[in-house]
Amino acid sequence: MTKRVYIANTGGTIGMKKTANGYAPAPGHLAERMAQISTLTSPPMPKYDVHEYDPLLDSANMTPKDWLKIAQDIADRYDDYDGFVVLHGTDTMAYTASALSFMLEGLRKPVILTGSQIPLCEARNDARENLITAMIVAAEYPIPEVCLYFGDKLMRGCRTVKVNANSFDAFDSPNFPPLGKVGINIELNWGAIRPLPSLSTSLTINPLNGSRISAFRLFPGISAEIVRHVLRPPLKGLVLEAYGVGNGPDHDQDFLAALKEATQRGVIIVDCTQCFSGRVDLNDYATGNALAAAGVISGYDLTVEAALAKLFYLFSQDLPSETVKSLMQTDLRGELTRP
Ligand code: ASP
């Protein structure tokens, strides 16, 4: 039977048009361009429907409301298609991929986010390959995950980071192996792909509400006063981007006091590393232990994108603070590896 793929076009470079002010979203433009690619309608391509969002967004404008729109869109068409492709701007694609991983619970079909660095309308582009491969993967491979396909890698969505502003190889999954590599063949790493939930599992959407969370990057010379400011109510959760294995300046008692005052008020502070890859271990150094003593919890190998999405998700569940803390440190969707 011919496979069917649903394409949600949310915007992004892939479907943009050249204007006097640079590339900008243009309604109808992507569908026009796709109609000119005859390959898209012959085997091995699946049948597809494109739904263009209104407005089409540069992903710099995405908010959790847009994530919900995408999740709802997929859920509404879930039974009618074999897989789903979400066309998205690259700038915040890793955030959306992380958020959708938490929002779409009990997923049994592939949801593949992709986009491009050069739009489909340009002669030389990465859009065509990303689009075609994402469509084939969504149609042919029963991967029960939210994934991101870009360059030549299929990655778990909640493990991705945008790593290059200019290269076609714009995304990476620094702390988890790719779910697939695409060259002459599409080679999937089935050992890394999550197991299919039981047939009786139905798809549930977990909406995210606009929780009061933030991220903050440590740097030498950081002022405790600024940290105290960031941690003021109504903040509920903070991703603290700390040094190396999660260290911070333990000689600065005022800084540590600011953290402690906040955690004692119930603010959840999750320590993630500023390093591109690797994991937090607050027991390694006195400078990490001091943060733990101030009530900061380890985010292990969570990306900052996944940590923020997970905080949004958990705070939207109306859970006691201790449960949020414990679930932040529990692997829910393959986003985290505990030692
Ligand atoms: N600014 C664009 C966006 O994120 C960049 C891109 O799509 O590559 O929508």
Short mmCIF file of N, CA, C and O and ligand atoms in Angstrom, two decimals, residues 11-14 16 57-60 88-93 115-118 150 162, ligand 1:
data_model
loop_
_atom_site.label_atom_id
_atom_site.label_comp_id
_atom_site.label_asym_id
_atom_site.label_seq_id
_atom_site.Cartn_x
_atom_site.Cartn_y
_atom_site.Cartn_z
N GLY A 11 7.12 27.09 8.54
CA GLY A 11 7.92 28.25 8.10
C GLY A 11 9.38 27.89 8.04
O GLY A 11 9.73 26.74 7.81
N GLY A 12 10.24 28.87 8.21
CA GLY A 12 11.68 28.62 8.16
C GLY A 12 12.24 28.82 6.76
O GLY A 12 11.50 28.96 5.78
N THR A 13 13.56 28.83 6.70
CA THR A 13 14.28 29.09 5.45
C THR A 13 13.84 28.19 4.31
O THR A 13 13.75 28.64 3.16
N ILE A 14 13.58 26.93 4.62
CA ILE A 14 13.30 25.94 3.56
C ILE A 14 12.27 26.43 2.54
O ILE A 14 12.42 26.23 1.35
N MET A 16 11.31 29.75 2.29
CA MET A 16 11.34 31.22 2.20
C MET A 16 11.65 31.71 0.77
O MET A 16 12.14 30.96 -0.07
N LEU A 57 6.24 31.11 10.07
CA LEU A 57 7.12 31.81 11.01
C LEU A 57 8.59 31.63 10.70
O LEU A 57 9.02 30.55 10.30
N ASP A 58 9.34 32.68 10.89
CA ASP A 58 10.77 32.52 11.11
C ASP A 58 10.82 31.93 12.51
O ASP A 58 10.15 32.44 13.42
N SER A 59 11.55 30.85 12.71
CA SER A 59 11.43 30.12 13.99
C SER A 59 11.93 30.94 15.18
O SER A 59 11.70 30.56 16.33
N ALA A 60 12.58 32.08 14.92
CA ALA A 60 12.95 32.96 16.03
C ALA A 60 11.68 33.48 16.72
O ALA A 60 11.74 33.94 17.87
N HIS A 88 10.51 23.42 9.50
CA HIS A 88 10.71 24.35 10.60
C HIS A 88 11.99 25.13 10.37
O HIS A 88 12.95 24.60 9.81
N GLY A 89 12.03 26.34 10.84
CA GLY A 89 13.28 27.10 10.79
C GLY A 89 14.34 26.44 11.64
O GLY A 89 14.03 25.77 12.63
N THR A 90 15.59 26.63 11.26
CA THR A 90 16.65 25.94 12.00
C THR A 90 16.96 26.60 13.34
O THR A 90 17.44 25.94 14.26
N ASP A 91 16.69 27.91 13.46
CA ASP A 91 17.15 28.63 14.64
C ASP A 91 16.64 28.02 15.96
O ASP A 91 17.39 27.93 16.93
N THR A 92 15.37 27.66 16.01
CA THR A 92 14.84 27.10 17.27
C THR A 92 14.31 25.68 17.07
O THR A 92 13.52 25.19 17.88
N MET A 93 14.79 25.02 16.01
CA MET A 93 14.28 23.67 15.74
C MET A 93 14.59 22.68 16.87
O MET A 93 13.77 21.82 17.21
N GLY A 115 14.49 21.14 7.96
CA GLY A 115 14.46 22.49 7.40
C GLY A 115 15.69 22.60 6.52
O GLY A 115 16.17 21.58 6.01
N SER A 116 16.20 23.78 6.34
CA SER A 116 17.41 23.90 5.52
C SER A 116 18.12 25.21 5.81
O SER A 116 17.54 26.13 6.40
N GLN A 117 19.33 25.28 5.34
CA GLN A 117 20.13 26.50 5.48
C GLN A 117 19.95 27.40 4.26
O GLN A 117 20.12 28.61 4.34
N ILE A 118 19.62 26.76 3.10
CA ILE A 118 19.36 27.52 1.86
C ILE A 118 17.97 27.09 1.38
O ILE A 118 17.66 25.90 1.36
N PHE A 150 18.79 16.24 9.50
CA PHE A 150 19.51 17.38 8.90
C PHE A 150 20.89 16.93 8.47
O PHE A 150 21.56 16.18 9.17
N LYS A 162 21.59 23.07 17.70
CA LYS A 162 22.08 23.70 16.46
C LYS A 162 23.53 24.07 16.71
O LYS A 162 23.83 24.81 17.65
N1 ASP B 1 15.80 32.30 10.73
C1 ASP B 1 15.46 31.04 10.09
C2 ASP B 1 14.47 30.33 11.00
O1 ASP B 1 14.85 29.81 12.01
C3 ASP B 1 16.68 30.24 9.88
C4 ASP B 1 16.46 28.93 9.18
O2 ASP B 1 15.38 28.45 8.95
O3 ASP B 1 17.49 28.30 8.85
O4 ASP B 1 13.30 30.31 10.70
#
